[in-house]
Tab-separated table of C-alpha atoms and ligand atoms in Angstrom:
chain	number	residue	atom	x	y	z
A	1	UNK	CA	-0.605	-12.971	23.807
A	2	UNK	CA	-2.796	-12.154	20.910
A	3	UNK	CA	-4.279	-14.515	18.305
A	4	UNK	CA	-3.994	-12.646	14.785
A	5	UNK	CA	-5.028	-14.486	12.157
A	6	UNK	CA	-2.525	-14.390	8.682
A	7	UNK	CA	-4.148	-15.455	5.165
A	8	UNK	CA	-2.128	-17.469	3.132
A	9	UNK	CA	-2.375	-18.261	-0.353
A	10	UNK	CA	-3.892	-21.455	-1.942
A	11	UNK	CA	-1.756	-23.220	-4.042
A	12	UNK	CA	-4.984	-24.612	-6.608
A	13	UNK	CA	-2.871	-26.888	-8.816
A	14	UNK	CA	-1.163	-28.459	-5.971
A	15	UNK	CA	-4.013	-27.955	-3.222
A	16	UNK	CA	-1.998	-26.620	-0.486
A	17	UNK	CA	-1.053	-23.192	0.992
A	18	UNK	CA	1.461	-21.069	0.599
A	19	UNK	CA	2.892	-18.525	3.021
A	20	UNK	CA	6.196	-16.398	3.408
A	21	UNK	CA	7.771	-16.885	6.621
A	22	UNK	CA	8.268	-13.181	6.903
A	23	UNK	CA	4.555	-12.683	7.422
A	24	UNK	CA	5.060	-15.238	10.473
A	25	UNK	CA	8.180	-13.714	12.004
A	26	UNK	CA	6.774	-9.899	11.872
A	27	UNK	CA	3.976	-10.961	14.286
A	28	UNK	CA	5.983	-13.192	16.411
A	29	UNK	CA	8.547	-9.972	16.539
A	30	UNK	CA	6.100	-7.940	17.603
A	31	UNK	CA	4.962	-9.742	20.081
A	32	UNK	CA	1.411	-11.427	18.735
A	33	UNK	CA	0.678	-15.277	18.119
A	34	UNK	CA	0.397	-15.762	14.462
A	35	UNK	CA	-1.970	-18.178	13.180
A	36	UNK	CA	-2.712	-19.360	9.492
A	37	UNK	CA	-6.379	-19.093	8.885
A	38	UNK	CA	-7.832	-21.451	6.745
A	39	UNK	CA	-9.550	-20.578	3.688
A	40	UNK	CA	-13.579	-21.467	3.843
A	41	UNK	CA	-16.214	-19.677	2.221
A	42	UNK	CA	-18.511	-20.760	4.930
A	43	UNK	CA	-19.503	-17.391	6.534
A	44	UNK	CA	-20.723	-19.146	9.635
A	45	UNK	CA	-16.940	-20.762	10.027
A	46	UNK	CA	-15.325	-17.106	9.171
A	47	UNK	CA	-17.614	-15.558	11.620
A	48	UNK	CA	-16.384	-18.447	14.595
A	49	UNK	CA	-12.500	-18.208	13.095
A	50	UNK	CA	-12.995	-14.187	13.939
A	51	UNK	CA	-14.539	-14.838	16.842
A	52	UNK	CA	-10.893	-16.191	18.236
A	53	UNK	CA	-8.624	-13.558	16.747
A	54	UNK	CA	-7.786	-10.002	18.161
A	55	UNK	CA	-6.056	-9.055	14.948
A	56	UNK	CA	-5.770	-9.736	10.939
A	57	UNK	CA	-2.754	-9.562	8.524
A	58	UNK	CA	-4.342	-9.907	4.925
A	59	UNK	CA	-1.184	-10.989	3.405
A	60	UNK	CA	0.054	-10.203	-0.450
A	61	UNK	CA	-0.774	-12.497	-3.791
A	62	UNK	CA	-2.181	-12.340	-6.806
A	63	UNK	CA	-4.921	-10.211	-8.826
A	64	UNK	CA	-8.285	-9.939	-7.405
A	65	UNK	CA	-10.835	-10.702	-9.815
A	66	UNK	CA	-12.343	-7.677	-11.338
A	67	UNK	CA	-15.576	-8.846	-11.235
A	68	UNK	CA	-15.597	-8.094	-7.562
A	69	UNK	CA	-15.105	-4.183	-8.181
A	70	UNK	CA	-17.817	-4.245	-11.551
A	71	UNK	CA	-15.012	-4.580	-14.170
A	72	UNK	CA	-14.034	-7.088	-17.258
A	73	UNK	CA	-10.587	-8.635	-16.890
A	74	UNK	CA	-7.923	-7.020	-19.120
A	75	UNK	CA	-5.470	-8.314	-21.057
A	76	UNK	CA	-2.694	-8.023	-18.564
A	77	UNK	CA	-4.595	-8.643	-15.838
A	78	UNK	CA	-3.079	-11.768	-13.634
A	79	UNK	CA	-4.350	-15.292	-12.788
A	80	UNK	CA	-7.634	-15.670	-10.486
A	81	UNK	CA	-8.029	-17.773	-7.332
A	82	UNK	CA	-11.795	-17.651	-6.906
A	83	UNK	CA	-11.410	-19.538	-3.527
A	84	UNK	CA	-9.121	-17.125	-1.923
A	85	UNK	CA	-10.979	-14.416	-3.256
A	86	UNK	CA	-14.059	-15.133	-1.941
A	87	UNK	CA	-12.618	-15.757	1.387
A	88	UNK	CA	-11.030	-12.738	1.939
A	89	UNK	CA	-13.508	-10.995	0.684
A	90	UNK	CA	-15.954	-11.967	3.245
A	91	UNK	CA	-13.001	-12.320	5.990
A	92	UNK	CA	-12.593	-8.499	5.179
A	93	UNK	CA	-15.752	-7.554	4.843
A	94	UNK	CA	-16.709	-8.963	8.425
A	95	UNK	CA	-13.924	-7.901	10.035
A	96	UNK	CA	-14.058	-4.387	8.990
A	97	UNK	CA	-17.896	-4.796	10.049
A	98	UNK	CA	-16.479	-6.279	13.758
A	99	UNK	CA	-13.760	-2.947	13.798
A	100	UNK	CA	-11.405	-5.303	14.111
A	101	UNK	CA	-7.423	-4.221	13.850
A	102	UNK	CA	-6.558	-5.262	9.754
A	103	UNK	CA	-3.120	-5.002	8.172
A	104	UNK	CA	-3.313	-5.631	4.453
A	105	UNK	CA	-0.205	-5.711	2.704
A	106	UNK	CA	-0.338	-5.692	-1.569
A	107	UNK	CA	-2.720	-7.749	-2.295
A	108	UNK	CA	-4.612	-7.570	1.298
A	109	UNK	CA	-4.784	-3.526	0.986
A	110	UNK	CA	-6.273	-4.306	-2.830
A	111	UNK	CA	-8.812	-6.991	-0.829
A	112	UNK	CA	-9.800	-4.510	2.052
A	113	UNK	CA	-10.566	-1.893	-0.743
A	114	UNK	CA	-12.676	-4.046	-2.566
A	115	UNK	CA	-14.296	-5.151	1.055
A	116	UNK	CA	-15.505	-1.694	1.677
A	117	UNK	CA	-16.810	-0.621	-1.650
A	118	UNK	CA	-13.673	0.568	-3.912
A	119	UNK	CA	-12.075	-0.397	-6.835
A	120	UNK	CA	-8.349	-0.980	-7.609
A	121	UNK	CA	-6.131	-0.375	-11.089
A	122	UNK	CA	-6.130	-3.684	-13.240
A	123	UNK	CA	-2.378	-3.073	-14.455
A	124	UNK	CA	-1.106	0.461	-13.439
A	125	UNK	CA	2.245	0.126	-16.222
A	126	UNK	CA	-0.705	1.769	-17.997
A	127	UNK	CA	-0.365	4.173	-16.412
A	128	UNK	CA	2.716	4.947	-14.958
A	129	UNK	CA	5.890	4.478	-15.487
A	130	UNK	CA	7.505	3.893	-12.089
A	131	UNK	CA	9.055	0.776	-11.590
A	132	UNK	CA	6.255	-1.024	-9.525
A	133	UNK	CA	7.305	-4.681	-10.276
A	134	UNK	CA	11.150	-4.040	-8.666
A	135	UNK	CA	13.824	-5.790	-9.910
A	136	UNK	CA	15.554	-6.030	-6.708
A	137	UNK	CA	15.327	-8.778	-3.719
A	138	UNK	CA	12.350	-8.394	-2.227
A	139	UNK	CA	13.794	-6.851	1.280
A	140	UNK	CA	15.178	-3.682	-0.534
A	141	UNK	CA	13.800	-0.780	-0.912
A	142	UNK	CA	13.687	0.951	-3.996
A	143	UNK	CA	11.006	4.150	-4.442
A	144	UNK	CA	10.136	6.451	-1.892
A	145	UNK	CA	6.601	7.708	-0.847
A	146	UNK	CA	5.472	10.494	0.511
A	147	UNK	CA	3.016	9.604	3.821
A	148	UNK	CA	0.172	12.610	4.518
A	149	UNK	CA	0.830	14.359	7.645
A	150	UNK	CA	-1.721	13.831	10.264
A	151	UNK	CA	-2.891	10.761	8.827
A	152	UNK	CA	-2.287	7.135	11.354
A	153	UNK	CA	0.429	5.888	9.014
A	154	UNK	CA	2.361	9.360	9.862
A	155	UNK	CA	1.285	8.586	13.490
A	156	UNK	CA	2.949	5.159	12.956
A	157	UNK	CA	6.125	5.523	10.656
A	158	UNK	CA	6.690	9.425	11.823
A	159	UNK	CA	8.280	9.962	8.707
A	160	UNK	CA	6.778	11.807	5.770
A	161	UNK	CA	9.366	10.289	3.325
A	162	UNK	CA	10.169	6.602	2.968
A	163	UNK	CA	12.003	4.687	0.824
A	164	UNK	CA	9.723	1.290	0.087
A	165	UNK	CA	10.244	-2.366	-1.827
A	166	UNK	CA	7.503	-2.706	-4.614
A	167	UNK	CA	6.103	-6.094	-6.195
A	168	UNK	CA	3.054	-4.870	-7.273
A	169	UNK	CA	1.332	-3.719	-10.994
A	170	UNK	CA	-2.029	-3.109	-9.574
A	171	UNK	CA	-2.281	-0.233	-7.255
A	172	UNK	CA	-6.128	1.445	-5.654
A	173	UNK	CA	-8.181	3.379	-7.857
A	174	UNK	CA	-11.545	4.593	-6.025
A	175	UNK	CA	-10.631	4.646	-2.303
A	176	UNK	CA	-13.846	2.887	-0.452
A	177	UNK	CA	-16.012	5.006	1.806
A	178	UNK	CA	-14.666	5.304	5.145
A	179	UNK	CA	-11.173	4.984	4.110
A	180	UNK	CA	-8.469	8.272	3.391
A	181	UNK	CA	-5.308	7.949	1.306
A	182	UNK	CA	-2.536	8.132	3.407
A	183	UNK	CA	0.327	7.321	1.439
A	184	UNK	CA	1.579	8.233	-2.833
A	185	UNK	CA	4.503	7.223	-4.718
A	186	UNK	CA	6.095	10.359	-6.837
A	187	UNK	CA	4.202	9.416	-9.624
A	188	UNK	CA	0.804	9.519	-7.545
A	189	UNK	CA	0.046	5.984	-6.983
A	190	UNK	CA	-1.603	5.400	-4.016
A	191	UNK	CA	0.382	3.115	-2.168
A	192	UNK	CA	-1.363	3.433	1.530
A	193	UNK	CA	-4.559	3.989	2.472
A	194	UNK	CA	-6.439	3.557	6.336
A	195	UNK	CA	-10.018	3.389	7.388
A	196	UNK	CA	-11.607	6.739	8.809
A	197	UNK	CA	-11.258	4.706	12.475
A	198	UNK	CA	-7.770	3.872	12.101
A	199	UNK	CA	-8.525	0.754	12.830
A	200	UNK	CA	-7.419	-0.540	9.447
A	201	UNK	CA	-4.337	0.217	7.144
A	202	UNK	CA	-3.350	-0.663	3.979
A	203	UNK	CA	-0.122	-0.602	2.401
A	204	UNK	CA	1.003	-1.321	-1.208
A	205	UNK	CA	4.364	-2.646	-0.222
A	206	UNK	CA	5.874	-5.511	1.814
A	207	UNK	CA	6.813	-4.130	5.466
A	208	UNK	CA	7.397	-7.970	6.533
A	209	UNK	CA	10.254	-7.755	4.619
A	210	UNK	CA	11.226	-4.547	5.546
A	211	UNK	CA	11.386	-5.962	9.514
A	212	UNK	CA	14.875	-4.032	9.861
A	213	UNK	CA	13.671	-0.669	9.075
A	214	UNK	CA	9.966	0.991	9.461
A	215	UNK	CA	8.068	-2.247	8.409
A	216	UNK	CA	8.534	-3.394	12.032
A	217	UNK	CA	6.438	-0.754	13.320
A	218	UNK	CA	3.279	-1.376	11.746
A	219	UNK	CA	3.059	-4.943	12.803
A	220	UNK	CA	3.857	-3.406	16.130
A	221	UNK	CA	1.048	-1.089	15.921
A	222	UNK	CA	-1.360	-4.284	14.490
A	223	UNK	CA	-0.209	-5.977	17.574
A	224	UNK	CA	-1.201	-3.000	20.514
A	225	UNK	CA	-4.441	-2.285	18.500
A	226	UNK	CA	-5.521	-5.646	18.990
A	227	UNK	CA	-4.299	-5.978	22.361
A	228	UNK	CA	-6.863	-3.256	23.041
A	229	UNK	CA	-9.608	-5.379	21.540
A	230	UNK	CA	-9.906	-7.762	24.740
B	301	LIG	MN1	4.998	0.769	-5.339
């Protein structure tokens, strides 16, 4: 079976990582070998780490710092890991160089954006109104996007209107070069977005949690993409 790699989070007051199961059980579901991948900004080690996987899930967390896409830090912008941000970064950045199959979920679709040259929305309550940050459990579904027809997500879901769980209040702003939009919210968020290869996709909400539904799918679809990668 498949190596893909999952990112976890680094815990920096306690030193120690932090990952939702779900992320774990969507790839074992599907039919890949998860693996946590340690966080190194060594890009010799990321290089030898990629060398070994077939497949990446950049999993969700917190902000990204600005700096990364040429802005200041707002007011309501969140708390900074530099570590994992500099990781992922150059985890993203290589991998997307390799055409390797990425899933980035929240935080990861934010991080592949960044990766390949775009920029992302510090707090988007500025400018929406859409409830972003759900006050639901995390495994229900509560706005609905609408996916562009044609695009690999529509290929993947084949569905034009889904109903998604949301636990974000940063969303993409400039879409990088080489990637397409491929998913809004009704209040025109982007909330998916896949390279021009289809080789990577992006997706503002959680489908591990989603497993049930039409989150299973595009772990599936990480999982034969990668199996083509041999
Ligand atoms: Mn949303």
């Amino acid at each position: 079976m498949v190596l893909i790699g999952i990112t976890p989070e680094l815990d920096m007051h306690n030193n120690c990582y932090k990952l939702n199961q779900s992320y774990v059980e969507a790839i074992l579901t599907s039919g890949g070998t998860p693996v946590i991948v340690p966080i190194t900004s060594d890009i010799k080690q990321i290089l030898s780490i990629l060398a070994n996987l077939r497949g990446i899930v950049l999993s969700g967390g917190g902000d990204p710092d600005p700096f990364y896409f040429g802005e200041e830090p707002l007011q309501t912008s969140g708390p900074i890991n530099p570590f994992r941000d500099q990781f992922e970064l150059g985890l993203a950045k290589e991998a997307l160089a390799l055409q390797m199959p990425i899933l980035g979920i929240c935080r990861g679709c934010q991080i592949m954006n960044i990766a390949a040259g775009g920029s992302i929305y510090q707090d988007i309550t500025h400018i929406s109104n859409l409830q972003h940050t759900q006050m639901a459990p995390r495994w229900y579904p509560t706005h609905y996007i609408s996916i562009e027809a044609g695009t690999r997500l529509f290929n993947i879901i084949q569905d034009n209107k889904i109903r998604v769980n949301s636990m974000h209040h940063q969303a993409i702003a400039k879409v990088a070069p080489d990637f397409a939009v491929s998913a809004i919210s009704s209040d025109s968020i982007i909330e998916a977005i896949e390279s021009n290869n289809g080789k990577a996709i992006g997706v503002q909400w959680h489908p591990e949690e989603l497993l049930d539904t039409h989150g299973k799918k595009l772990f599936a679809y990480l999982v034969r993409e990668s199996e083509k990668t041999v």
